[in-house]
JSON list of C-alpha atoms in Angstrom, two decimals:
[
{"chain": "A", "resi": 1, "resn": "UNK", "atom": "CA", "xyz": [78.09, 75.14, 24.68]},
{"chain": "A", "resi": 2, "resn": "UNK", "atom": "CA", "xyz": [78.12, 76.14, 28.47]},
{"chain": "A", "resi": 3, "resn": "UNK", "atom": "CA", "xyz": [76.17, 79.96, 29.20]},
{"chain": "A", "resi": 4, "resn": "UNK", "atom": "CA", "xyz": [79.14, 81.78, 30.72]},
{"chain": "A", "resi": 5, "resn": "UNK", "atom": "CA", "xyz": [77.87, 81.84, 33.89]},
{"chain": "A", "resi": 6, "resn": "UNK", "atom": "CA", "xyz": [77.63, 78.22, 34.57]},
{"chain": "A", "resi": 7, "resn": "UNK", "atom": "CA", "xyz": [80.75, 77.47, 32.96]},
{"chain": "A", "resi": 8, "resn": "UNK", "atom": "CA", "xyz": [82.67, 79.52, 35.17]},
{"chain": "A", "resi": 9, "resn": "UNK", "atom": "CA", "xyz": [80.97, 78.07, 38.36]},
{"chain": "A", "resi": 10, "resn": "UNK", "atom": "CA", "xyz": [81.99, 74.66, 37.23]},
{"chain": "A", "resi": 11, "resn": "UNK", "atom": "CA", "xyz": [85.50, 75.68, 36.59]},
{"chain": "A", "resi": 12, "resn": "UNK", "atom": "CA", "xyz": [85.53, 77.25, 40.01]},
{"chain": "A", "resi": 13, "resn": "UNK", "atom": "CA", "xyz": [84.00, 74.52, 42.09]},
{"chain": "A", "resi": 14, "resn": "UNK", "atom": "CA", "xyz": [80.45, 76.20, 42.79]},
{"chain": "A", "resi": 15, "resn": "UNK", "atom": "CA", "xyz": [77.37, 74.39, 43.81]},
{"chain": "A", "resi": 16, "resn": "UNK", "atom": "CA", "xyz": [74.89, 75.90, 41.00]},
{"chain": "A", "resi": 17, "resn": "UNK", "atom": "CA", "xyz": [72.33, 73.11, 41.91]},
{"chain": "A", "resi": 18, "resn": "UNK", "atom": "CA", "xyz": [71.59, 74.47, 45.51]},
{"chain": "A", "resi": 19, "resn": "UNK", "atom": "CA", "xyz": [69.98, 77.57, 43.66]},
{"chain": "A", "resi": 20, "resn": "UNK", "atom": "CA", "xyz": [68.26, 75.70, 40.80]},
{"chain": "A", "resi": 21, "resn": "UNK", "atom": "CA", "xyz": [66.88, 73.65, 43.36]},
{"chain": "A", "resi": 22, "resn": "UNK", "atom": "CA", "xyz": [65.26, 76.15, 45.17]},
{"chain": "A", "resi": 23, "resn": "UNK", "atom": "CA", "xyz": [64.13, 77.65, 42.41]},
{"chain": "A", "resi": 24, "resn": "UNK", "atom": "CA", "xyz": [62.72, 74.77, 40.89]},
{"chain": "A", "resi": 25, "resn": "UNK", "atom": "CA", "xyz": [60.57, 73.84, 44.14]},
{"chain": "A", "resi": 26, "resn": "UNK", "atom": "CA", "xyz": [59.82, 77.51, 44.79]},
{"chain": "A", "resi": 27, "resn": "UNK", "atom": "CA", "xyz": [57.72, 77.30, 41.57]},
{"chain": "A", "resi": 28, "resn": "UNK", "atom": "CA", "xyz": [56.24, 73.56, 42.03]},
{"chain": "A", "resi": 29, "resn": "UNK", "atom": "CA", "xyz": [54.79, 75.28, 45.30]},
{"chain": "A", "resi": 30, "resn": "UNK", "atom": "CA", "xyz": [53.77, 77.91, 43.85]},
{"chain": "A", "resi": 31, "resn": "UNK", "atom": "CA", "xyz": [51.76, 76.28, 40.97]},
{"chain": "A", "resi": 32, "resn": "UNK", "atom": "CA", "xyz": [50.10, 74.02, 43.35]},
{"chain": "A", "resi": 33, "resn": "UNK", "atom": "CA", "xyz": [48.04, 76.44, 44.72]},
{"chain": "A", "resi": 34, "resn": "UNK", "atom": "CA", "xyz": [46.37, 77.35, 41.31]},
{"chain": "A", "resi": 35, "resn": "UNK", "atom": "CA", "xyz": [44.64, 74.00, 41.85]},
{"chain": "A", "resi": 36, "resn": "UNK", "atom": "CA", "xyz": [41.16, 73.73, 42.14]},
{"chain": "A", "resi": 37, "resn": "UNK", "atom": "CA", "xyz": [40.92, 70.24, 43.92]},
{"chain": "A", "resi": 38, "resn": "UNK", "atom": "CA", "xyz": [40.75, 70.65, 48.36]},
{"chain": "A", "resi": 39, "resn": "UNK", "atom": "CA", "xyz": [44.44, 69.64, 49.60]},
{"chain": "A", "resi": 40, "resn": "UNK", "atom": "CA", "xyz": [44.09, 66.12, 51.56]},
{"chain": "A", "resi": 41, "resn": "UNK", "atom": "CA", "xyz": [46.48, 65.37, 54.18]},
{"chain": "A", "resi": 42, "resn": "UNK", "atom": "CA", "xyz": [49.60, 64.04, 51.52]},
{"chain": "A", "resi": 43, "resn": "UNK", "atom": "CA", "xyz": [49.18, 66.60, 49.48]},
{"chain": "A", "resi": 44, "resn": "UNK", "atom": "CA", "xyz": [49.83, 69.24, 52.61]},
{"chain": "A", "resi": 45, "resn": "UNK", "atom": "CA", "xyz": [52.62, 67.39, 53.59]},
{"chain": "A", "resi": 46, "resn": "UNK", "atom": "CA", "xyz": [54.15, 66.89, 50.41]},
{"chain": "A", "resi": 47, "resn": "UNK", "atom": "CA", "xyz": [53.45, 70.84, 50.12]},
{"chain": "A", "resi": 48, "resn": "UNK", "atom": "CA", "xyz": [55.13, 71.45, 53.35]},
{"chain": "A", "resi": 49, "resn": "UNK", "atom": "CA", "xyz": [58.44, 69.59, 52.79]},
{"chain": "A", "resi": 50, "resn": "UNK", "atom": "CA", "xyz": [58.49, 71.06, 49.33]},
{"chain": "A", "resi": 51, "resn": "UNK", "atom": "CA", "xyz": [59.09, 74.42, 50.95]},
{"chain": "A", "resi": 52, "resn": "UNK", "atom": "CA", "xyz": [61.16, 73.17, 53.53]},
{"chain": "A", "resi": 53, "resn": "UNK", "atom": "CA", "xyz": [63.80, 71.76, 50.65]},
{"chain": "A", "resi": 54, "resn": "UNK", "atom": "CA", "xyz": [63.29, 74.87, 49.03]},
{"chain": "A", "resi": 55, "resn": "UNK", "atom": "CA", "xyz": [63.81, 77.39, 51.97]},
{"chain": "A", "resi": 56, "resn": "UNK", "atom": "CA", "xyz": [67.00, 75.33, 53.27]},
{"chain": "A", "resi": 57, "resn": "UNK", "atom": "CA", "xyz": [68.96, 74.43, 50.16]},
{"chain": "A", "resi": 58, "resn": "UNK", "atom": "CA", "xyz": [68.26, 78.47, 49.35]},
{"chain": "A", "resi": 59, "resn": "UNK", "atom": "CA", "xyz": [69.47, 80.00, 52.25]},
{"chain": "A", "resi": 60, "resn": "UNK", "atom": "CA", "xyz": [72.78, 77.07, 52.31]},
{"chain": "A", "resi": 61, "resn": "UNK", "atom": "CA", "xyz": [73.51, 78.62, 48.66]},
{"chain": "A", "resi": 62, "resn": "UNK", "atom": "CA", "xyz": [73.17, 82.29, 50.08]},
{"chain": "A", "resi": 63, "resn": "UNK", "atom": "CA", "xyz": [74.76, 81.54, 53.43]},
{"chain": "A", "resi": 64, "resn": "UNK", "atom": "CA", "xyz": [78.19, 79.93, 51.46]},
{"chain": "A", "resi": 65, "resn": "UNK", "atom": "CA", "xyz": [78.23, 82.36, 48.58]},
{"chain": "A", "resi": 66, "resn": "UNK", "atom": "CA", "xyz": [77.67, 79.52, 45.83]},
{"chain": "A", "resi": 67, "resn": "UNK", "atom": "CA", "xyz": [76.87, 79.92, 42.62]},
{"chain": "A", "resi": 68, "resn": "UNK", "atom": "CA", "xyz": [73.35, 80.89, 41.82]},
{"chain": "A", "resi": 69, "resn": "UNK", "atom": "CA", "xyz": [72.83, 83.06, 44.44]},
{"chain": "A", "resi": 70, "resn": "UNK", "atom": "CA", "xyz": [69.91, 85.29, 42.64]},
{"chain": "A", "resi": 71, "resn": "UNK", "atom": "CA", "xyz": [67.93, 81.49, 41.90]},
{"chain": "A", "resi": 72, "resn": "UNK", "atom": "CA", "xyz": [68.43, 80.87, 45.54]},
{"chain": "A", "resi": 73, "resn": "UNK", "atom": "CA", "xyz": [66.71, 84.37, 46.69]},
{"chain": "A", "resi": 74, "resn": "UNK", "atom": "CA", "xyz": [64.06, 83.86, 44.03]},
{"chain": "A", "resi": 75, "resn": "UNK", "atom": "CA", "xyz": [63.31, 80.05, 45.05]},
{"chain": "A", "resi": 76, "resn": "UNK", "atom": "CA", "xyz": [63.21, 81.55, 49.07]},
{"chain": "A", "resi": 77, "resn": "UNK", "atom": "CA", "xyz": [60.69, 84.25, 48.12]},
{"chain": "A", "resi": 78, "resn": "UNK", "atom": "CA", "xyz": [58.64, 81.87, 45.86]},
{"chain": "A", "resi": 79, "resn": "UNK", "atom": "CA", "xyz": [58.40, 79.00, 48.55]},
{"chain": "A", "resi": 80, "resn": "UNK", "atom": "CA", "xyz": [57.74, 81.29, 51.53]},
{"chain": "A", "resi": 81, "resn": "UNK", "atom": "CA", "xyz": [54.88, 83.12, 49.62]},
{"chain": "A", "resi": 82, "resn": "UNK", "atom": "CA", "xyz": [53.26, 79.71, 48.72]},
{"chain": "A", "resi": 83, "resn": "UNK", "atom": "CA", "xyz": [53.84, 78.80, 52.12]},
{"chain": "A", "resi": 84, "resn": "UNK", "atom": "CA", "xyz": [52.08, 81.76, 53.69]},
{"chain": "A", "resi": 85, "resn": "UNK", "atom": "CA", "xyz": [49.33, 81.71, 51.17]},
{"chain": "A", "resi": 86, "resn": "UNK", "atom": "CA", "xyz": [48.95, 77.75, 51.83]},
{"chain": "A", "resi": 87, "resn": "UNK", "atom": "CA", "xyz": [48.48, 78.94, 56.01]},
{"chain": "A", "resi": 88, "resn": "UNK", "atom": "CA", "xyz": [45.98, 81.74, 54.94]},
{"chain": "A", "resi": 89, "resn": "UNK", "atom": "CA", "xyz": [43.90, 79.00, 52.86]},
{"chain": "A", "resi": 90, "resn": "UNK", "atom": "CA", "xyz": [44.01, 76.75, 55.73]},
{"chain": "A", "resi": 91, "resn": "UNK", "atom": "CA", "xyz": [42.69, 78.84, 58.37]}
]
């Protein structure tokens, strides 16, 4: 059985996975700066577009009123903090 929620976004043609998405990478970024290993050049890039998908598929869920809106803010903040935090390391 459906939760509520998502069974009335299928039933009324919303895009759920634009805010699971976000969400989802929001937190992959976010764990990979718990490891201990130094970040070679891959690993920063794969970091980088990580966020990217994250930041963009969040604010296209925000920006067209889909379903999963709250996801979509939390997978924004997530990703941009990990971002930031990835910068400060850097530097």
């Amino acid at each position: 059985m459906l939760h509520p929620q998502l069974a009335a976004s299928a039933a009324d043609g919303g895009q759920i996975w634009l805010g699971i998405t976000s969400l989802i990478l929001g937190i992959i970024c976010t764990l990979i700066l718990f490891d201990d290993k130094p970040m070679d050049k891959d690993t920063t890039i794969g970091f980088v577009m990580f966020a990217a998908v994250a930041i963009v598929s969040g604010s296209v869920a925000i920006k067209n009123h889909f379903a999963g809106r709250k996801m979509a803010i939390a997978g924004i903040v997530l990703s941009s903090i990990a971002l930031l935090a990835m910068i400060g390391l850097r530097t």
